[in-house]
Amino acid sequence: MPLAALAPAAAQEGARPLQGPVSIERQGSFFVGGRSLHSDTLSTVPAYAPSGTITLDQMYVRFQVPADAGAKRPVVLVHGCCLTGKTWETTPDGRMGWDEVLLRRGHPTYVVDQPWRGRSAAHPSQINAVKAGKAGAEALPAVFAAGREDAWAIFRFGRRFGETFPGMLFPLEAQEEFWRQMVPDWNLALPSPHPTVVGLSALAAQLDGAVLVSHSQSGIFPFQAAASGRQGIAGIVSIEPGACPAADGDLAPYAGLPILVLWGDFVQESPRWAPRLAACRDFARAANAAGGKVEIVVLPEIGISGNSHMLMQDRNSIELADWLVAWIGKNVGERR
Amino acid sequence: MPLAALAPAAAQEGARPLQGPVSIERQGSFFVGGRSLHSDTLSTVPAYAPSGTITLDQMYVRFQVPADAGAKRPVVLVHGCCLTGKTWETTPDGRMGWDEVLLRRGHPTYVVDQPWRGRSAAHPSQINAVKAGKAGAEALPAVFAAGREDAWAIFRFGRRFGETFPGMLFPLEAQEEFWRQMVPDWNLALPSPHPTVVGLSALAAQLDGAVLVSHSQSGIFPFQAAASGRQGIAGIVSIEPGACPAADGDLAPYAGLPILVLWGDFVQESPRWAPRLAACRDFARAANAAGGKVEIVVLPEIGISGNSHMLMQDRNSIELADWLVAWIGKNVGERR
């Protein structure tokens, strides 16, 4: 695995160290989106009234702007299934997360929790309706947890639980810390249009020229945001998306937009992921024929072996972040 | 409201600005605690198996250590009911959160999401057991949302929804952003011993001399952590706790430990909070008679009027943070 081949951004960025103090111009957190909702089944406990108004579908955003951001693009990082914004922070084995690497390379970074997950509120009304006898069990939301036995193959640590692909780079010695990152997933219970898409559109408009980076279950969302309006979207990086847009769909929304669809290793070993990569290739071909700038990068095809589905946490994650920084610099460029 | 009276820490800290870049020595996130758990009702959706192993009861911790921390105490910030670590970040009206004020005053800061909330996984197995017909509705967890009509009086914005206490300092013009912070609360469904207490004990031991700052529903947890072992706990700041330890209980765990119980304004106007303050006064009296160093501070009694239950987000929040920094400096002191 020629890691040296990954070093161009780091070399270009010699003045931006990954060690020692980092200077932050401003940081904080806020929400985008959300709607007020009345419910009569907020609670079944005496201390809180069943009836009232809550806010739902909002998306939590934590941001940091480096002191020397200059004209570097803001980058929005969106996690995938069964995970939260933690995905992009400190890796399970304690190395710097992509959020901080991108920051130290000069990019304002925005890490979100998808609506109904993490610090973005989920909706307990159906649970309480059933508990209170006002609705049947079939009204319960589809909220699922991915057991580690399932997740192992989905994240492509190996073919099945306990087996490891030769040369696979996820830090399995720290897997306990990774399992702690997993949360119940309400994705299948969410309303339409998907609040993450609504939130990404609002956030991009606010940032006025952002790169939207999605992963896995969120992979399609930046495309859907662009399809609903390109305002504020300067580029898309979709890492191992659950789906690319349909090759036979409306491809006009993507014309001229720099798009990277990034894949790790062992994809052909996975009945779950191989067809998705194939469909993304179809999309790229069709989109590019319609004026698109879609690039599919499968890491082993450029000489980088061993990456799992959680490539932002793999042993070479910092080198991959630097590769991405270089890709953004070359293909999206700086702010006007 | 003599805000000038609040300025000593800021004056002492003249070299530590709240504006301009802040230099961070290191930052990141990790989990403490957690246990592996097998379940046969993780999922009712085809894409994820019902049986498997998940990790539960872990506590998410995000931290920042300033470049010039020196011997300043690490501070752990624990949110209250129906909220997450977001409580301590940017205020609803966009001002700097306590997390960053404390950081800029030199304190390493650790912001947590209590187990089963925010980025700390909740437990969907009972929901899926009922959905799958394997258990009756009574098995559903007590997961409630506090409607804003309820929350208004609980947070003491006024006597009832839409009414405001004269001079009340919560930035109500930004209330929509505050309602977005609220999440469903699983607290009543949690196992015993409370995983937040277990997590705080583990985190304090790791930090080796921390000040544990709790709020409202989490108010009692630092006391319970200290009762299970004082290792690593250098001081406790409990802000408007739902409960103090019982005055007639075992008070030995608190002997010699610097403890502040901090209250805002309008407490006597609240049938919910007035008895709790009275009980905390009883606790302080009894604990101090047994060698304790418990201080009850009710802000209007020291000349600071108008604070709500969400005083870390009130208009004078930065001055209050500086007052707290001074209290910690005087009563807990620096690390050895």
XYZ file of C-alpha atoms in Angstrom:
672
model
C 0.000 0.000 0.000
C 1.926 3.017 -1.238
C 1.003 5.581 1.388
C 3.618 7.910 -0.046
C 1.339 8.265 -3.047
C -1.202 9.831 -0.731
C 1.028 12.626 0.505
C 0.598 15.507 -1.988
C -1.790 17.578 0.123
C 0.313 17.114 3.237
C 3.353 18.213 1.317
C 1.557 21.250 -0.099
C 0.300 22.025 3.374
C 3.691 21.930 5.057
C 2.883 25.041 7.069
C -0.194 23.414 8.590
C 0.862 20.924 11.227
C -1.283 18.128 12.625
C 0.545 18.305 15.928
C 0.703 21.063 18.495
C -1.951 23.684 19.160
C -4.543 24.597 16.539
C -5.894 28.125 16.353
C -9.672 28.392 16.030
C -11.205 31.635 14.831
C -14.691 30.695 15.969
C -16.621 27.578 16.884
C -19.958 26.545 18.241
C -23.151 24.757 17.319
C -26.630 25.466 16.018
C -29.607 23.795 14.381
C -31.016 24.094 10.890
C -34.581 23.263 9.983
C -37.243 21.894 12.267
C -41.002 22.237 12.587
C -43.369 22.668 15.486
C -45.610 19.702 16.142
C -48.491 19.213 18.566
C -48.954 15.811 20.159
C -51.245 14.341 22.804
C -48.892 11.446 23.525
C -45.609 13.098 24.489
C -45.476 11.361 27.833
C -46.913 8.571 29.939
C -45.125 9.673 33.113
C -46.867 11.867 35.703
C -44.209 14.582 35.819
C -44.700 15.555 32.162
C -47.974 16.354 30.417
C -49.025 14.129 27.530
C -50.167 17.107 25.452
C -47.919 19.807 24.130
C -45.758 21.148 21.360
C -42.302 19.916 20.422
C -39.860 20.754 17.649
C -38.885 17.976 15.268
C -36.814 17.365 12.098
C -34.125 19.930 13.041
C -30.485 19.022 12.336
C -27.703 19.641 14.865
C -24.531 21.230 13.449
C -21.209 21.673 15.289
C -18.667 23.861 13.533
C -15.099 25.091 13.787
C -13.508 27.767 11.611
C -9.699 27.828 11.660
C -7.874 31.103 12.217
C -6.353 30.948 8.737
C -9.274 29.627 6.704
C -8.746 32.152 3.944
C -10.824 31.110 0.951
C -10.884 27.378 1.698
C -14.269 25.755 1.241
C -16.454 24.923 4.234
C -16.910 21.144 4.445
C -20.076 19.529 5.840
C -19.619 16.003 7.212
C -22.686 13.729 7.325
C -22.578 10.313 9.018
C -24.279 7.095 7.925
C -26.582 4.437 9.302
C -26.686 3.730 12.996
C -24.052 6.337 13.732
C -23.844 10.058 14.617
C -21.463 12.941 13.921
C -19.018 11.102 16.200
C -18.049 9.184 13.030
C -15.820 12.081 11.987
C -14.246 12.821 15.366
C -11.436 10.996 17.174
C -11.017 7.507 15.701
C -11.747 4.440 17.848
C -8.012 3.957 18.373
C -7.590 7.576 19.488
C -6.166 9.245 16.377
C -7.267 12.627 15.062
C -10.629 12.586 13.301
C -11.290 13.915 9.828
C -13.100 16.887 11.418
C -9.835 18.135 12.876
C -7.584 17.123 9.978
C -9.750 19.112 7.557
C -9.792 22.011 10.031
C -6.023 21.961 10.361
C -5.745 21.898 6.573
C -7.666 25.172 6.567
C -11.276 24.097 5.963
C -14.123 25.376 8.132
C -15.792 22.114 9.202
C -19.441 21.418 9.976
C -20.311 18.080 11.591
C -24.000 17.212 11.766
C -26.231 14.750 13.564
C -28.951 13.689 11.143
C -32.503 14.555 12.236
C -33.970 12.035 14.699
C -30.488 10.886 15.762
C -27.840 12.032 18.231
C -28.442 15.598 19.346
C -31.241 15.990 16.803
C -34.501 15.007 18.492
C -36.373 11.809 17.633
C -40.140 11.504 18.010
C -41.525 9.541 20.971
C -45.225 10.165 20.321
C -45.986 6.850 18.644
C -44.239 4.915 21.412
C -46.330 6.695 24.007
C -49.521 6.311 21.983
C -49.049 2.542 22.030
C -47.963 2.512 25.686
C -51.081 4.510 26.593
C -53.325 2.108 24.695
C -54.320 4.702 22.100
C -52.760 2.828 19.187
C -51.801 -0.722 18.328
C -48.282 -2.136 18.264
C -48.185 -1.764 14.480
C -48.040 2.025 14.988
C -44.616 1.771 16.623
C -41.803 3.373 14.635
C -39.259 1.235 12.773
C -36.305 2.038 15.001
C -33.580 -0.545 14.704
C -30.123 -1.222 16.054
C -27.458 -2.919 13.978
C -25.837 -5.651 16.017
C -22.089 -5.922 15.667
C -22.488 -9.357 14.047
C -24.437 -7.667 11.217
C -22.339 -4.511 11.186
C -19.084 -6.423 10.745
C -19.872 -7.474 7.176
C -21.718 -4.231 6.343
C -18.657 -2.219 7.365
C -16.538 -4.736 5.425
C -14.173 -5.657 8.198
C -14.490 -9.150 6.752
C -16.875 -11.525 5.010
C -18.613 -12.457 8.241
C -18.389 -11.654 11.937
C -14.967 -12.440 13.342
C -13.322 -12.917 9.939
C -11.006 -10.227 8.611
C -10.123 -9.368 5.012
C -6.331 -9.727 4.525
C -4.716 -6.318 4.931
C -7.935 -4.660 6.109
C -7.069 -1.322 7.770
C -9.830 -0.729 10.317
C -8.293 -0.652 13.840
C -10.091 -3.738 15.110
C -8.088 -3.750 18.317
C -10.230 -0.714 19.260
C -13.521 -2.216 18.092
C -15.157 -1.857 21.520
C -14.862 1.937 21.205
C -16.393 1.696 17.739
C -19.385 -0.339 18.926
C -19.980 2.419 21.502
C -20.484 4.852 18.604
C -23.512 2.992 17.288
C -26.992 4.278 18.081
C -30.530 3.206 17.227
C -31.521 4.359 13.763
C -34.909 5.988 13.044
C -34.165 6.535 9.362
C -37.014 4.354 8.112
C -39.499 6.235 10.314
C -38.672 9.669 8.952
C -41.072 11.872 7.023
C -40.696 12.904 3.392
C -38.947 14.961 2.093
C -36.133 13.575 4.231
C -35.263 16.158 6.915
C -31.547 15.551 6.384
C -31.929 16.671 2.770
C -33.920 19.721 3.852
C -31.279 20.472 6.482
C -28.364 20.083 4.069
C -30.017 22.439 1.582
C -30.540 25.041 4.297
C -27.007 24.645 5.626
C -25.401 24.853 2.188
C -27.366 28.008 1.399
C -26.216 29.497 4.679
C -22.560 28.580 4.031
C -22.793 29.800 0.448
C -20.405 27.432 -1.281
C -19.891 24.273 0.733
C -18.668 20.783 -0.055
C -21.194 18.233 1.221
C -19.506 15.006 2.348
C -21.870 12.092 2.964
C -21.352 8.478 3.946
C -23.255 5.267 3.371
C -26.928 5.736 4.377
C -26.539 9.523 3.924
C -24.711 9.041 0.627
C -27.636 9.998 -1.580
C -28.655 13.073 0.439
C -26.289 15.674 -1.056
C -27.487 14.575 -4.512
C -31.096 14.987 -3.420
C -30.277 18.386 -1.916
C -28.699 19.448 -5.226
C -31.740 18.150 -7.107
C -33.960 20.390 -5.003
C -31.733 23.414 -5.735
C -28.030 23.995 -6.227
C -27.840 27.094 -4.045
C -24.717 27.019 -1.875
C -23.554 23.576 -3.009
C -20.034 23.835 -4.457
C -19.274 20.137 -4.569
C -20.327 16.678 -3.411
C -18.199 13.916 -1.928
C -20.216 10.754 -1.426
C -18.329 8.040 0.407
C -19.614 4.523 -0.282
C -23.202 5.679 -0.749
C -26.112 3.361 -0.132
C -27.333 4.661 -3.475
C -26.300 7.031 -6.244
C -29.001 8.852 -8.224
C -30.642 6.675 -10.882
C -28.722 6.626 -14.149
C -31.991 6.981 -16.043
C -33.301 9.815 -13.877
C -33.068 13.579 -14.274
C -29.341 14.302 -14.440
C -29.604 18.026 -15.103
C -29.198 18.950 -11.416
C -25.621 17.618 -11.456
C -24.331 19.262 -14.623
C -21.044 21.013 -13.993
C -21.005 20.191 -10.272
C -17.753 18.597 -9.020
C -18.771 15.217 -7.598
C -16.571 12.505 -6.106
C -17.928 9.066 -5.268
C -15.272 7.375 -3.153
C -14.982 3.654 -2.428
C -12.683 1.559 -0.269
C -11.396 -1.971 -0.803
C -13.054 -5.402 -0.852
C -16.195 -4.061 -2.533
C -16.410 -7.007 -4.892
C -16.359 -9.333 -1.884
C -19.613 -7.829 -0.635
C -23.026 -8.778 -2.038
C -24.340 -5.635 -0.313
C -21.887 -3.150 -1.761
C -20.798 -4.498 -5.159
C -24.137 -3.755 -6.885
C -24.187 -0.271 -5.377
C -20.763 0.525 -6.794
C -21.913 -0.814 -10.166
C -24.996 1.417 -10.048
C -22.854 4.443 -9.127
C -20.664 3.742 -12.153
C -23.799 3.703 -14.312
C -24.866 6.998 -12.800
C -21.454 8.587 -13.370
C -21.398 7.478 -16.998
C -24.875 8.858 -17.665
C -24.325 12.065 -15.688
C -21.036 12.804 -17.405
C -22.661 12.257 -20.793
C -25.125 14.962 -19.710
C -22.472 17.507 -18.762
C -21.595 16.133 -15.357
C -18.219 16.154 -13.591
C -18.640 12.927 -11.660
C -15.535 11.007 -10.653
C -15.703 7.486 -9.232
C -12.591 6.610 -7.253
C -12.155 3.072 -5.984
C -9.102 3.281 -3.756
C -7.441 -0.011 -4.739
C -7.670 1.114 -8.367
C -5.370 4.045 -7.514
C -3.033 1.840 -5.511
C -4.456 2.211 -2.012
C -5.404 -1.134 -0.541
C -7.142 -2.274 2.601
C -9.828 0.313 3.296
C -13.065 -0.726 4.971
C -16.453 0.948 4.692
C -15.419 3.113 7.702
C -12.452 4.486 5.796
C -12.491 7.786 7.740
C -11.460 5.723 10.759
C -9.062 3.303 9.062
C -5.348 3.311 9.902
C -4.585 5.468 6.859
C -7.452 7.903 7.596
C -5.244 10.971 7.876
C -3.588 10.256 4.552
C -7.031 9.749 3.007
C -8.201 13.082 4.465
C -5.211 14.762 2.879
C -5.985 13.063 -0.422
C -9.527 14.450 -0.131
C -8.232 17.932 0.697
C -6.175 17.791 -2.486
C -9.186 16.548 -4.490
C -11.308 19.425 -3.204
C -8.564 21.933 -3.920
C -8.162 20.683 -7.477
C -11.783 20.038 -8.410
C -13.864 22.432 -6.347
C -11.277 25.135 -5.737
C -11.464 28.025 -3.337
C -14.278 30.457 -2.695
C -14.622 33.305 -5.088
C -28.774 43.802 38.436
C -25.177 44.754 39.302
C -23.309 42.887 36.623
C -20.153 44.737 37.624
C -20.205 42.651 40.790
C -19.703 39.616 38.585
C -16.486 40.777 36.988
C -13.655 39.601 39.283
C -12.665 36.545 37.258
C -12.765 38.465 34.004
C -10.554 41.137 35.543
C -8.110 38.539 36.845
C -8.138 36.862 33.469
C -7.327 39.970 31.469
C -4.834 38.063 29.336
C -7.478 35.551 28.259
C -9.768 37.162 25.703
C -13.216 35.914 24.726
C -12.798 37.355 21.245
C -10.390 36.452 18.499
C -8.821 33.050 17.925
C -8.483 30.503 20.704
C -5.556 28.126 20.767
C -6.433 24.476 21.429
C -3.714 22.097 22.561
C -5.804 19.013 21.844
C -9.437 18.111 21.340
C -11.588 15.175 20.419
C -14.175 12.806 21.763
C -14.438 9.368 23.347
C -16.783 7.206 25.381
C -16.594 6.036 28.970
C -18.389 2.980 30.286
C -20.748 0.742 28.369
C -21.610 -2.942 28.404
C -22.219 -5.538 25.725
C -25.783 -6.752 25.501
C -27.375 -9.492 23.415
C -30.898 -8.970 22.131
C -33.254 -10.862 19.837
C -35.333 -7.771 19.090
C -32.852 -5.271 17.705
C -34.794 -4.814 14.495
C -38.070 -5.440 12.745
C -36.810 -4.323 9.330
C -35.544 -6.852 6.777
C -32.154 -5.209 6.210
C -31.019 -5.731 9.808
C -31.110 -8.949 11.806
C -33.247 -9.040 14.945
C -30.573 -10.911 16.927
C -27.190 -9.541 17.799
C -24.978 -7.733 20.246
C -24.977 -3.997 20.920
C -23.170 -1.758 23.380
C -25.249 0.220 25.846
C -24.866 2.597 28.837
C -21.711 4.255 27.441
C -21.368 8.039 27.855
C -20.168 10.291 25.016
C -17.553 12.891 25.983
C -16.308 15.747 23.798
C -13.260 17.600 25.126
C -11.019 20.577 24.429
C -7.783 21.384 26.249
C -6.538 24.968 25.823
C -2.945 25.595 24.845
C -2.270 27.353 28.151
C -4.207 25.159 30.573
C -1.384 25.029 33.077
C -2.730 23.612 36.324
C -6.357 24.698 35.866
C -8.883 22.047 36.771
C -10.653 20.042 34.085
C -14.384 20.782 34.181
C -17.028 18.200 33.220
C -20.358 19.643 32.053
C -23.472 17.449 32.407
C -26.830 18.513 30.963
C -30.295 18.021 32.460
C -33.667 16.588 31.513
C -34.737 16.444 27.907
C -31.515 18.047 26.722
C -28.029 16.993 25.571
C -24.502 18.388 25.831
C -25.702 21.103 23.447
C -26.904 22.880 26.636
C -23.364 24.131 27.243
C -22.531 25.149 23.681
C -23.546 28.259 21.715
C -26.579 29.867 23.393
C -29.919 29.984 21.548
C -29.259 33.644 20.709
C -25.826 32.825 19.299
C -23.498 33.861 22.113
C -20.513 31.846 23.288
C -21.423 28.809 25.392
C -20.012 27.995 28.802
C -17.933 25.231 27.188
C -15.878 27.810 25.321
C -15.850 30.482 28.049
C -14.406 27.976 30.523
C -11.930 26.840 27.863
C -10.833 30.400 27.169
C -10.425 30.955 30.908
C -7.926 28.093 30.872
C -10.005 25.071 31.900
C -9.895 21.821 29.939
C -13.602 21.185 29.279
C -15.460 17.893 28.901
C -19.038 18.015 27.628
C -21.025 14.786 27.890
C -24.230 13.328 26.507
C -25.826 11.276 29.255
C -26.211 7.558 28.463
C -29.293 6.781 26.340
C -29.413 10.350 25.031
C -27.746 12.333 22.241
C -24.676 10.552 20.930
C -24.910 7.960 23.700
C -27.023 5.064 22.418
C -30.536 4.380 23.688
C -32.041 0.887 23.704
C -34.603 -0.024 21.042
C -35.099 -3.680 22.017
C -38.302 -3.217 24.006
C -39.855 -1.165 21.219
C -39.091 -3.894 18.716
C -40.243 -6.635 21.075
C -43.660 -4.985 21.244
C -43.697 -4.224 17.519
C -42.883 -7.867 16.785
C -45.671 -9.079 19.073
C -43.266 -10.673 21.550
C -44.266 -8.387 24.430
C -47.243 -6.289 25.445
C -47.460 -2.503 25.259
C -46.703 -2.255 28.975
C -43.144 -3.367 28.193
C -42.475 -0.179 26.237
C -39.902 2.144 27.824
C -40.964 5.349 29.555
C -39.501 7.718 26.979
C -41.070 11.141 27.207
C -40.780 14.527 25.555
C -41.353 17.734 27.484
C -43.634 19.990 25.491
C -42.715 23.636 25.493
C -45.906 24.477 27.382
C -44.625 22.304 30.259
C -40.989 23.279 29.865
C -41.756 27.000 30.114
C -42.626 26.866 33.822
C -40.057 24.139 34.597
C -37.310 26.314 33.141
C -38.832 29.270 35.024
C -39.242 31.599 32.095
C -42.510 32.524 33.830
C -45.312 31.139 35.953
C -47.059 29.549 32.983
C -46.610 29.219 29.230
C -46.410 32.610 27.548
C -46.031 34.574 30.803
C -42.630 35.990 31.698
C -41.183 36.832 35.104
C -40.287 40.551 35.222
C -36.609 40.987 34.430
C -36.172 37.324 33.468
C -32.904 36.963 31.508
C -33.469 33.986 29.203
C -33.256 35.154 25.562
C -36.844 34.330 24.687
C -36.561 36.006 21.316
C -34.444 32.953 20.374
C -36.774 30.404 21.963
C -37.293 28.488 18.692
C -33.594 27.601 18.709
C -33.934 26.482 22.325
C -36.905 24.196 21.586
C -34.742 22.584 18.898
C -32.302 21.546 21.649
C -34.864 19.366 23.395
C -34.813 15.606 22.859
C -36.838 12.660 24.130
C -35.703 11.596 27.585
C -35.156 7.938 28.529
C -34.011 8.733 32.066
C -36.843 6.815 33.742
C -36.061 3.713 31.666
C -32.420 3.499 32.688
C -30.879 0.665 34.700
C -29.438 0.968 38.180
C -26.822 2.070 39.140
C -27.475 5.014 36.841
C -25.028 4.818 33.909
C -24.393 8.576 34.106
C -23.101 8.112 37.655
C -20.937 5.189 36.570
C -19.677 7.255 33.637
C -18.886 10.309 35.770
C -16.924 8.171 38.235
C -14.901 6.663 35.402
C -14.316 10.031 33.747
C -13.277 11.728 36.998
C -10.828 8.938 37.759
C -9.391 9.307 34.268
C -9.071 13.102 34.614
C -7.615 12.757 38.117
C -8.948 15.897 39.766
C -11.990 17.232 37.938
C -14.827 19.571 38.847
C -18.140 17.883 38.009
C -20.785 20.422 36.947
C -24.331 19.065 36.785
C -27.680 20.635 36.016
C -31.255 19.898 36.996
C -32.052 16.203 36.342
C -28.319 15.409 36.475
C -27.882 17.528 39.624
C -27.643 14.611 42.016
C -25.274 12.519 39.887
C -21.922 14.037 40.968
C -22.978 13.514 44.599
C -23.818 9.886 43.836
C -20.506 9.483 42.020
C -18.676 10.877 45.069
C -20.655 8.553 47.341
C -19.445 5.588 45.301
C -15.834 6.780 45.571
C -14.071 10.132 45.670
C -11.299 9.174 43.256
C -10.617 11.981 40.824
C -13.410 14.268 42.050
C -11.924 17.615 43.122
C -15.179 19.521 43.428
C -18.888 19.543 42.617
C -20.989 22.321 41.140
C -24.653 21.364 41.069
C -26.819 23.885 39.254
C -30.459 23.835 40.316
C -30.430 20.109 41.077
C -33.611 18.076 40.906
C -32.425 16.738 44.236
C -29.584 17.152 46.725
C -28.497 14.179 48.835
C -30.802 13.519 51.789
C -29.930 15.575 54.859
C -30.409 12.504 57.053
C -28.363 10.221 54.814
C -24.691 9.276 54.907
C -22.818 12.574 54.647
C -19.321 11.183 55.080
C -18.699 11.028 51.294
C -18.853 14.818 51.080
C -16.562 15.757 53.978
C -13.950 18.270 52.897
C -15.087 18.285 49.243
C -15.716 21.764 47.797
C -19.373 21.769 46.720
C -21.404 24.612 45.224
C -25.174 24.357 44.779
C -26.138 27.248 42.535
C -29.641 28.648 42.056
C -31.121 31.341 39.851
C -34.007 33.705 40.478
C -37.771 33.229 40.951
C -37.291 29.946 42.830
C -39.919 30.864 45.423
C -42.408 31.422 42.588
C -42.111 27.794 41.561
C -43.916 24.963 43.375
C -41.537 22.594 41.571
C -38.277 24.230 42.572
C -38.878 25.938 45.941
C -39.035 22.668 47.934
C -35.918 21.423 46.188
C -33.955 24.505 47.204
C -35.227 24.096 50.766
C -34.101 20.460 50.784
C -30.681 21.455 49.444
C -30.353 23.978 52.284
C -31.133 21.180 54.742
C -28.504 18.999 53.098
C -25.890 21.769 53.225
C -26.545 22.450 56.897
C -26.264 18.775 57.798
C -23.268 18.116 55.553
C -21.369 21.120 56.875
C -22.047 20.019 60.455
C -20.370 16.748 59.423
C -17.234 18.373 58.035
C -18.603 19.394 54.653
C -17.706 22.446 52.565
C -21.092 22.922 50.897
C -22.040 26.397 49.740
C -25.565 27.242 48.593
C -25.625 30.317 46.382
C -28.965 31.766 45.344
C -28.037 34.417 42.811
C -30.552 37.107 43.850
C -29.192 36.812 47.397
C -25.797 37.974 46.126
C -27.338 40.752 44.064
C -27.778 39.023 40.698
C -31.389 39.087 39.577
C -33.314 37.585 36.711
C -31.765 34.167 36.111
C -33.923 31.314 34.837
C -33.365 27.598 35.331
C -31.305 27.671 32.096
C -28.876 30.189 33.591
C -25.980 28.947 31.430
C -27.922 30.363 28.471
C -29.282 33.540 30.096
C -28.213 36.978 28.886
C -25.624 37.237 31.689
C -24.296 33.696 31.062
C -20.743 34.782 30.354
C -20.558 36.832 33.544
C -21.949 33.836 35.451
C -19.318 31.577 33.882
C -16.643 33.995 35.038
C -18.153 34.036 38.519
C -17.966 30.223 38.469
C -14.366 30.269 37.261
C -13.547 32.511 40.242
C -15.447 30.193 42.619
C -13.518 27.187 41.346
C -10.216 29.048 41.593
C -10.913 30.074 45.181
C -12.567 26.919 46.503
C -11.150 24.034 44.483
C -7.845 25.561 43.442
C -5.424 24.293 40.850
C -4.056 20.828 40.321
C -1.212 19.768 42.521
